[in-house]
Amino acid sequence: MTELPEHISIWAELSDVDHELRHVDVGGVRTRVLRAGSGPDLILLHGTGGHLEAYARDIAGLAADFQVTAYDMVGHGWSDLPDLPYTIDVLAAHLIGLMDTLGIESAHLSGESLGGWVVAWTAAHHPGRVDRLVLNTPGNIANKPDVMAKMRDSTMAAVRDPSDETVRRRVEFLFHHKEMVTDELVNLRRAVYSRPGFVQAITNTLVLQDPVVRKDFAWDPSWVGKVTAPTLLLWTEHDPTGGLDEAAMLLDWLPDARLHVIADAGHWPQWEKTGEYLRTHRDFLLLGKDPA
């Protein structure tokens, strides 16, 4: 008998997990939320142009130890797309509003890429709402113009022309092992990018890749140094948005931080290296141990 593949589909990852998928009102923004598990609250934030399915391979494992909440940030996925710039303060306010709506006083926060930027900003400006923090490949800490341009151009190209070819290229950018990019993942993102109004929504997100707009929110010790929550920097060997030199910057700026590097992975270790991603989160968030 042929062995089953490690990953069959997003639904198969959730098929034996009790979960709830619904929309909630967050300050007038209809927000798509998935919740599963029980225990300490853990909220997961996706990256630029993403959606909660970025964590499909992790929810079952995390739900064994945590009350997991994954959601589509404002202007993303199947949440509302109000026409305003989605700057970091706006995205952080949406997160705090979601916590209020769900009755979560404080939580562990784990954010990937743009989500890492949002959770760090939230921890700096709302310290009482954050227990522990994971910054998962937060990307371009040094504010490099070439990285900004690549992110902006590849994302906008995929949204303007949500064909298989352009969207697949955008999703493959996230992976070291590009053979792991499934048709399902590409078509799901094609569906998001084809939503009415999404071209304007992604334009509103990509203002963060404009150096003039970005300067008010750019990673800087003046605000990063205010993050009092114990923080895990989860880096990879092949992240296309930032190397270990940038992790070193954050280690210097954050008052209570440690670094764990996942080998053989790109910008989405939560998908490429699920076992190590789950182990590091359990060790650091639940057991209070620094990952080995």
JSON list of C-alpha atoms in Angstrom, two decimals, residues 43-211:
[
{"chain": "A", "resi": 43, "resn": "ILE", "atom": "CA", "xyz": [-3.00, 34.30, 18.69]},
{"chain": "A", "resi": 44, "resn": "LEU", "atom": "CA", "xyz": [-1.39, 33.71, 15.27]},
{"chain": "A", "resi": 45, "resn": "LEU", "atom": "CA", "xyz": [-0.86, 36.49, 12.71]},
{"chain": "A", "resi": 46, "resn": "HIS", "atom": "CA", "xyz": [-0.05, 35.85, 9.02]},
{"chain": "A", "resi": 47, "resn": "GLY", "atom": "CA", "xyz": [2.03, 37.95, 6.64]},
{"chain": "A", "resi": 48, "resn": "THR", "atom": "CA", "xyz": [1.49, 40.46, 3.82]},
{"chain": "A", "resi": 49, "resn": "GLY", "atom": "CA", "xyz": [-1.32, 39.41, 1.48]},
{"chain": "A", "resi": 50, "resn": "GLY", "atom": "CA", "xyz": [-1.87, 36.28, 3.59]},
{"chain": "A", "resi": 51, "resn": "HIS", "atom": "CA", "xyz": [-4.70, 34.62, 5.46]},
{"chain": "A", "resi": 52, "resn": "LEU", "atom": "CA", "xyz": [-5.19, 32.29, 8.40]},
{"chain": "A", "resi": 53, "resn": "GLU", "atom": "CA", "xyz": [-4.60, 29.15, 6.31]},
{"chain": "A", "resi": 54, "resn": "ALA", "atom": "CA", "xyz": [-0.89, 29.97, 6.56]},
{"chain": "A", "resi": 55, "resn": "TYR", "atom": "CA", "xyz": [-1.17, 28.10, 9.89]},
{"chain": "A", "resi": 56, "resn": "ALA", "atom": "CA", "xyz": [-3.26, 25.16, 8.68]},
{"chain": "A", "resi": 57, "resn": "ARG", "atom": "CA", "xyz": [-0.48, 22.67, 9.37]},
{"chain": "A", "resi": 58, "resn": "ASP", "atom": "CA", "xyz": [0.03, 23.91, 12.96]},
{"chain": "A", "resi": 59, "resn": "ILE", "atom": "CA", "xyz": [-3.43, 24.38, 14.42]},
{"chain": "A", "resi": 60, "resn": "ALA", "atom": "CA", "xyz": [-3.98, 20.75, 15.45]},
{"chain": "A", "resi": 61, "resn": "GLY", "atom": "CA", "xyz": [-0.61, 20.55, 17.20]},
{"chain": "A", "resi": 62, "resn": "LEU", "atom": "CA", "xyz": [-0.95, 23.92, 18.92]},
{"chain": "A", "resi": 63, "resn": "ALA", "atom": "CA", "xyz": [-4.55, 23.22, 19.97]},
{"chain": "A", "resi": 64, "resn": "ALA", "atom": "CA", "xyz": [-3.31, 20.35, 22.14]},
{"chain": "A", "resi": 65, "resn": "ASP", "atom": "CA", "xyz": [-1.76, 22.93, 24.49]},
{"chain": "A", "resi": 66, "resn": "PHE", "atom": "CA", "xyz": [-3.36, 26.30, 23.73]},
{"chain": "A", "resi": 67, "resn": "GLN", "atom": "CA", "xyz": [-6.61, 28.07, 22.97]},
{"chain": "A", "resi": 68, "resn": "VAL", "atom": "CA", "xyz": [-5.54, 28.98, 19.44]},
{"chain": "A", "resi": 69, "resn": "THR", "atom": "CA", "xyz": [-6.92, 31.95, 17.52]},
{"chain": "A", "resi": 70, "resn": "ALA", "atom": "CA", "xyz": [-5.91, 32.50, 13.90]},
{"chain": "A", "resi": 71, "resn": "TYR", "atom": "CA", "xyz": [-7.52, 35.29, 11.92]},
{"chain": "A", "resi": 72, "resn": "ASP", "atom": "CA", "xyz": [-7.41, 37.31, 8.72]},
{"chain": "A", "resi": 73, "resn": "MET", "atom": "CA", "xyz": [-6.05, 40.77, 9.47]},
{"chain": "A", "resi": 74, "resn": "VAL", "atom": "CA", "xyz": [-8.07, 43.75, 8.28]},
{"chain": "A", "resi": 75, "resn": "GLY", "atom": "CA", "xyz": [-7.62, 44.11, 4.51]},
{"chain": "A", "resi": 76, "resn": "HIS", "atom": "CA", "xyz": [-6.57, 40.46, 4.16]},
{"chain": "A", "resi": 77, "resn": "GLY", "atom": "CA", "xyz": [-8.08, 37.08, 3.43]},
{"chain": "A", "resi": 78, "resn": "TRP", "atom": "CA", "xyz": [-11.85, 37.12, 3.79]},
{"chain": "A", "resi": 79, "resn": "SER", "atom": "CA", "xyz": [-12.00, 39.90, 6.36]},
{"chain": "A", "resi": 80, "resn": "ASP", "atom": "CA", "xyz": [-13.40, 43.30, 5.36]},
{"chain": "A", "resi": 81, "resn": "LEU", "atom": "CA", "xyz": [-11.36, 45.56, 3.08]},
{"chain": "A", "resi": 82, "resn": "PRO", "atom": "CA", "xyz": [-12.01, 49.15, 4.27]},
{"chain": "A", "resi": 83, "resn": "ASP", "atom": "CA", "xyz": [-10.28, 51.75, 2.10]},
{"chain": "A", "resi": 84, "resn": "LEU", "atom": "CA", "xyz": [-7.58, 53.15, 4.38]},
{"chain": "A", "resi": 85, "resn": "PRO", "atom": "CA", "xyz": [-3.82, 52.63, 4.76]},
{"chain": "A", "resi": 86, "resn": "TYR", "atom": "CA", "xyz": [-3.13, 49.46, 6.73]},
{"chain": "A", "resi": 87, "resn": "THR", "atom": "CA", "xyz": [-0.20, 50.85, 8.67]},
{"chain": "A", "resi": 88, "resn": "ILE", "atom": "CA", "xyz": [1.20, 48.98, 11.66]},
{"chain": "A", "resi": 89, "resn": "ASP", "atom": "CA", "xyz": [-0.79, 51.01, 14.19]},
{"chain": "A", "resi": 90, "resn": "VAL", "atom": "CA", "xyz": [-4.02, 50.21, 12.31]},
{"chain": "A", "resi": 91, "resn": "LEU", "atom": "CA", "xyz": [-3.22, 46.49, 12.20]},
{"chain": "A", "resi": 92, "resn": "ALA", "atom": "CA", "xyz": [-2.27, 46.49, 15.89]},
{"chain": "A", "resi": 93, "resn": "ALA", "atom": "CA", "xyz": [-5.50, 48.31, 16.82]},
{"chain": "A", "resi": 94, "resn": "HIS", "atom": "CA", "xyz": [-7.44, 45.65, 14.90]},
{"chain": "A", "resi": 95, "resn": "LEU", "atom": "CA", "xyz": [-5.65, 42.93, 16.90]},
{"chain": "A", "resi": 96, "resn": "ILE", "atom": "CA", "xyz": [-6.45, 44.63, 20.22]},
{"chain": "A", "resi": 97, "resn": "GLY", "atom": "CA", "xyz": [-10.05, 45.09, 19.07]},
{"chain": "A", "resi": 98, "resn": "LEU", "atom": "CA", "xyz": [-10.28, 41.40, 18.22]},
{"chain": "A", "resi": 99, "resn": "MET", "atom": "CA", "xyz": [-8.97, 40.47, 21.66]},
{"chain": "A", "resi": 100, "resn": "ASP", "atom": "CA", "xyz": [-11.60, 42.73, 23.24]},
{"chain": "A", "resi": 101, "resn": "THR", "atom": "CA", "xyz": [-14.34, 41.20, 21.10]},
{"chain": "A", "resi": 102, "resn": "LEU", "atom": "CA", "xyz": [-13.29, 37.66, 22.05]},
{"chain": "A", "resi": 103, "resn": "GLY", "atom": "CA", "xyz": [-12.85, 38.54, 25.73]},
{"chain": "A", "resi": 104, "resn": "ILE", "atom": "CA", "xyz": [-9.08, 37.87, 25.73]},
{"chain": "A", "resi": 105, "resn": "GLU", "atom": "CA", "xyz": [-7.39, 40.04, 28.34]},
{"chain": "A", "resi": 106, "resn": "SER", "atom": "CA", "xyz": [-3.86, 38.90, 27.48]},
{"chain": "A", "resi": 107, "resn": "ALA", "atom": "CA", "xyz": [-2.33, 36.28, 25.21]},
{"chain": "A", "resi": 108, "resn": "HIS", "atom": "CA", "xyz": [0.80, 34.84, 23.74]},
{"chain": "A", "resi": 109, "resn": "LEU", "atom": "CA", "xyz": [1.30, 36.34, 20.27]},
{"chain": "A", "resi": 110, "resn": "SER", "atom": "CA", "xyz": [3.09, 34.68, 17.36]},
{"chain": "A", "resi": 111, "resn": "GLY", "atom": "CA", "xyz": [3.41, 36.60, 14.11]},
{"chain": "A", "resi": 112, "resn": "GLU", "atom": "CA", "xyz": [4.99, 35.66, 10.80]},
{"chain": "A", "resi": 113, "resn": "SER", "atom": "CA", "xyz": [6.53, 38.34, 8.53]},
{"chain": "A", "resi": 114, "resn": "LEU", "atom": "CA", "xyz": [4.15, 41.34, 8.65]},
{"chain": "A", "resi": 115, "resn": "GLY", "atom": "CA", "xyz": [2.39, 39.61, 11.54]},
{"chain": "A", "resi": 116, "resn": "GLY", "atom": "CA", "xyz": [5.66, 39.64, 13.48]},
{"chain": "A", "resi": 117, "resn": "TRP", "atom": "CA", "xyz": [5.93, 43.38, 12.98]},
{"chain": "A", "resi": 118, "resn": "VAL", "atom": "CA", "xyz": [2.36, 43.83, 14.21]},
{"chain": "A", "resi": 119, "resn": "VAL", "atom": "CA", "xyz": [2.78, 41.72, 17.35]},
{"chain": "A", "resi": 120, "resn": "ALA", "atom": "CA", "xyz": [6.06, 43.45, 18.25]},
{"chain": "A", "resi": 121, "resn": "TRP", "atom": "CA", "xyz": [4.40, 46.86, 17.88]},
{"chain": "A", "resi": 122, "resn": "THR", "atom": "CA", "xyz": [1.47, 45.64, 19.97]},
{"chain": "A", "resi": 123, "resn": "ALA", "atom": "CA", "xyz": [3.78, 44.36, 22.70]},
{"chain": "A", "resi": 124, "resn": "ALA", "atom": "CA", "xyz": [5.61, 47.72, 22.79]},
{"chain": "A", "resi": 125, "resn": "HIS", "atom": "CA", "xyz": [2.46, 49.84, 22.96]},
{"chain": "A", "resi": 126, "resn": "HIS", "atom": "CA", "xyz": [0.09, 47.52, 24.87]},
{"chain": "A", "resi": 127, "resn": "PRO", "atom": "CA", "xyz": [2.43, 45.58, 27.19]},
{"chain": "A", "resi": 128, "resn": "GLY", "atom": "CA", "xyz": [-0.36, 44.47, 29.52]},
{"chain": "A", "resi": 129, "resn": "ARG", "atom": "CA", "xyz": [-2.06, 42.52, 26.73]},
{"chain": "A", "resi": 130, "resn": "VAL", "atom": "CA", "xyz": [0.93, 40.36, 25.79]},
{"chain": "A", "resi": 131, "resn": "ASP", "atom": "CA", "xyz": [2.31, 37.42, 27.77]},
{"chain": "A", "resi": 132, "resn": "ARG", "atom": "CA", "xyz": [5.06, 35.97, 25.57]},
{"chain": "A", "resi": 133, "resn": "LEU", "atom": "CA", "xyz": [6.02, 36.81, 22.01]},
{"chain": "A", "resi": 134, "resn": "VAL", "atom": "CA", "xyz": [7.27, 34.88, 18.98]},
{"chain": "A", "resi": 135, "resn": "LEU", "atom": "CA", "xyz": [8.62, 36.85, 16.02]},
{"chain": "A", "resi": 136, "resn": "ASN", "atom": "CA", "xyz": [8.62, 34.35, 13.15]},
{"chain": "A", "resi": 137, "resn": "THR", "atom": "CA", "xyz": [10.78, 35.51, 10.20]},
{"chain": "A", "resi": 138, "resn": "PRO", "atom": "CA", "xyz": [9.61, 39.11, 10.72]},
{"chain": "A", "resi": 139, "resn": "GLY", "atom": "CA", "xyz": [11.55, 40.28, 7.67]},
{"chain": "A", "resi": 140, "resn": "ASN", "atom": "CA", "xyz": [13.58, 43.29, 6.60]},
{"chain": "A", "resi": 141, "resn": "ILE", "atom": "CA", "xyz": [14.42, 44.66, 10.04]},
{"chain": "A", "resi": 142, "resn": "ALA", "atom": "CA", "xyz": [17.07, 46.83, 8.34]},
{"chain": "A", "resi": 143, "resn": "ASN", "atom": "CA", "xyz": [14.52, 48.49, 6.02]},
{"chain": "A", "resi": 144, "resn": "LYS", "atom": "CA", "xyz": [16.42, 47.61, 2.84]},
{"chain": "A", "resi": 145, "resn": "PRO", "atom": "CA", "xyz": [14.96, 49.33, -0.26]},
{"chain": "A", "resi": 146, "resn": "ASP", "atom": "CA", "xyz": [15.65, 46.34, -2.52]},
{"chain": "A", "resi": 147, "resn": "VAL", "atom": "CA", "xyz": [13.71, 43.98, -0.24]},
{"chain": "A", "resi": 148, "resn": "MET", "atom": "CA", "xyz": [10.82, 46.47, -0.07]},
{"chain": "A", "resi": 149, "resn": "ALA", "atom": "CA", "xyz": [10.75, 46.79, -3.85]},
{"chain": "A", "resi": 150, "resn": "LYS", "atom": "CA", "xyz": [10.76, 43.01, -4.39]},
{"chain": "A", "resi": 151, "resn": "MET", "atom": "CA", "xyz": [7.95, 42.49, -1.89]},
{"chain": "A", "resi": 152, "resn": "ARG", "atom": "CA", "xyz": [5.90, 45.33, -3.37]},
{"chain": "A", "resi": 153, "resn": "ASP", "atom": "CA", "xyz": [6.39, 44.37, -7.02]},
{"chain": "A", "resi": 154, "resn": "SER", "atom": "CA", "xyz": [5.84, 40.61, -6.66]},
{"chain": "A", "resi": 155, "resn": "THR", "atom": "CA", "xyz": [2.75, 41.04, -4.51]},
{"chain": "A", "resi": 156, "resn": "MET", "atom": "CA", "xyz": [1.16, 43.70, -6.71]},
{"chain": "A", "resi": 157, "resn": "ALA", "atom": "CA", "xyz": [1.85, 41.66, -9.86]},
{"chain": "A", "resi": 158, "resn": "ALA", "atom": "CA", "xyz": [0.07, 38.65, -8.38]},
{"chain": "A", "resi": 159, "resn": "VAL", "atom": "CA", "xyz": [-2.96, 40.66, -7.26]},
{"chain": "A", "resi": 160, "resn": "ARG", "atom": "CA", "xyz": [-3.31, 42.54, -10.56]},
{"chain": "A", "resi": 161, "resn": "ASP", "atom": "CA", "xyz": [-3.04, 39.27, -12.49]},
{"chain": "A", "resi": 162, "resn": "PRO", "atom": "CA", "xyz": [-4.16, 36.44, -10.19]},
{"chain": "A", "resi": 163, "resn": "SER", "atom": "CA", "xyz": [-3.25, 33.73, -12.69]},
{"chain": "A", "resi": 164, "resn": "ASP", "atom": "CA", "xyz": [-1.75, 30.44, -11.62]},
{"chain": "A", "resi": 165, "resn": "GLU", "atom": "CA", "xyz": [1.67, 31.51, -12.88]},
{"chain": "A", "resi": 166, "resn": "THR", "atom": "CA", "xyz": [1.95, 34.86, -11.09]},
{"chain": "A", "resi": 167, "resn": "VAL", "atom": "CA", "xyz": [0.37, 33.74, -7.82]},
{"chain": "A", "resi": 168, "resn": "ARG", "atom": "CA", "xyz": [2.41, 30.54, -7.74]},
{"chain": "A", "resi": 169, "resn": "ARG", "atom": "CA", "xyz": [5.57, 32.62, -8.15]},
{"chain": "A", "resi": 170, "resn": "ARG", "atom": "CA", "xyz": [4.48, 34.81, -5.20]},
{"chain": "A", "resi": 171, "resn": "VAL", "atom": "CA", "xyz": [3.75, 31.79, -2.98]},
{"chain": "A", "resi": 172, "resn": "GLU", "atom": "CA", "xyz": [6.98, 30.04, -3.97]},
{"chain": "A", "resi": 173, "resn": "PHE", "atom": "CA", "xyz": [8.87, 33.13, -2.75]},
{"chain": "A", "resi": 174, "resn": "LEU", "atom": "CA", "xyz": [7.85, 32.05, 0.77]},
{"chain": "A", "resi": 175, "resn": "PHE", "atom": "CA", "xyz": [9.34, 28.56, 0.52]},
{"chain": "A", "resi": 176, "resn": "HIS", "atom": "CA", "xyz": [12.83, 27.11, 0.45]},
{"chain": "A", "resi": 177, "resn": "HIS", "atom": "CA", "xyz": [11.39, 23.81, -0.76]},
{"chain": "A", "resi": 178, "resn": "LYS", "atom": "CA", "xyz": [9.23, 25.10, -3.58]},
{"chain": "A", "resi": 179, "resn": "GLU", "atom": "CA", "xyz": [7.95, 21.61, -4.35]},
{"chain": "A", "resi": 180, "resn": "MET", "atom": "CA", "xyz": [5.89, 21.92, -1.15]},
{"chain": "A", "resi": 181, "resn": "VAL", "atom": "CA", "xyz": [3.71, 24.64, -2.72]},
{"chain": "A", "resi": 182, "resn": "THR", "atom": "CA", "xyz": [0.42, 22.89, -3.50]},
{"chain": "A", "resi": 183, "resn": "ASP", "atom": "CA", "xyz": [-2.19, 23.71, -6.12]},
{"chain": "A", "resi": 184, "resn": "GLU", "atom": "CA", "xyz": [-4.66, 24.13, -3.25]},
{"chain": "A", "resi": 185, "resn": "LEU", "atom": "CA", "xyz": [-2.51, 26.79, -1.59]},
{"chain": "A", "resi": 186, "resn": "VAL", "atom": "CA", "xyz": [-2.04, 28.67, -4.87]},
{"chain": "A", "resi": 187, "resn": "ASN", "atom": "CA", "xyz": [-5.73, 28.53, -5.78]},
{"chain": "A", "resi": 188, "resn": "LEU", "atom": "CA", "xyz": [-6.79, 29.61, -2.32]},
{"chain": "A", "resi": 189, "resn": "ARG", "atom": "CA", "xyz": [-4.63, 32.69, -2.63]},
{"chain": "A", "resi": 190, "resn": "ARG", "atom": "CA", "xyz": [-5.88, 33.26, -6.18]},
{"chain": "A", "resi": 191, "resn": "ALA", "atom": "CA", "xyz": [-9.41, 33.33, -4.75]},
{"chain": "A", "resi": 192, "resn": "VAL", "atom": "CA", "xyz": [-8.39, 35.93, -2.14]},
{"chain": "A", "resi": 193, "resn": "TYR", "atom": "CA", "xyz": [-6.59, 38.06, -4.72]},
{"chain": "A", "resi": 194, "resn": "SER", "atom": "CA", "xyz": [-9.66, 37.92, -7.01]},
{"chain": "A", "resi": 195, "resn": "ARG", "atom": "CA", "xyz": [-12.00, 39.40, -4.41]},
{"chain": "A", "resi": 196, "resn": "PRO", "atom": "CA", "xyz": [-13.69, 42.66, -5.50]},
{"chain": "A", "resi": 197, "resn": "GLY", "atom": "CA", "xyz": [-11.69, 45.55, -4.04]},
{"chain": "A", "resi": 198, "resn": "PHE", "atom": "CA", "xyz": [-8.58, 43.52, -3.30]},
{"chain": "A", "resi": 199, "resn": "VAL", "atom": "CA", "xyz": [-6.32, 45.51, -5.64]},
{"chain": "A", "resi": 200, "resn": "GLN", "atom": "CA", "xyz": [-7.04, 48.60, -3.54]},
{"chain": "A", "resi": 201, "resn": "ALA", "atom": "CA", "xyz": [-6.69, 46.59, -0.34]},
{"chain": "A", "resi": 202, "resn": "ILE", "atom": "CA", "xyz": [-3.22, 45.32, -1.24]},
{"chain": "A", "resi": 203, "resn": "THR", "atom": "CA", "xyz": [-2.26, 48.85, -2.30]},
{"chain": "A", "resi": 204, "resn": "ASN", "atom": "CA", "xyz": [-3.30, 49.94, 1.19]},
{"chain": "A", "resi": 205, "resn": "THR", "atom": "CA", "xyz": [-1.12, 47.19, 2.69]},
{"chain": "A", "resi": 206, "resn": "LEU", "atom": "CA", "xyz": [1.92, 47.89, 0.53]},
{"chain": "A", "resi": 207, "resn": "VAL", "atom": "CA", "xyz": [2.17, 51.46, 1.81]},
{"chain": "A", "resi": 208, "resn": "LEU", "atom": "CA", "xyz": [4.44, 49.82, 4.38]},
{"chain": "A", "resi": 209, "resn": "GLN", "atom": "CA", "xyz": [6.95, 49.18, 1.60]},
{"chain": "A", "resi": 210, "resn": "ASP", "atom": "CA", "xyz": [7.12, 52.93, 0.91]},
{"chain": "A", "resi": 211, "resn": "PRO", "atom": "CA", "xyz": [10.15, 54.32, 2.80]}
]
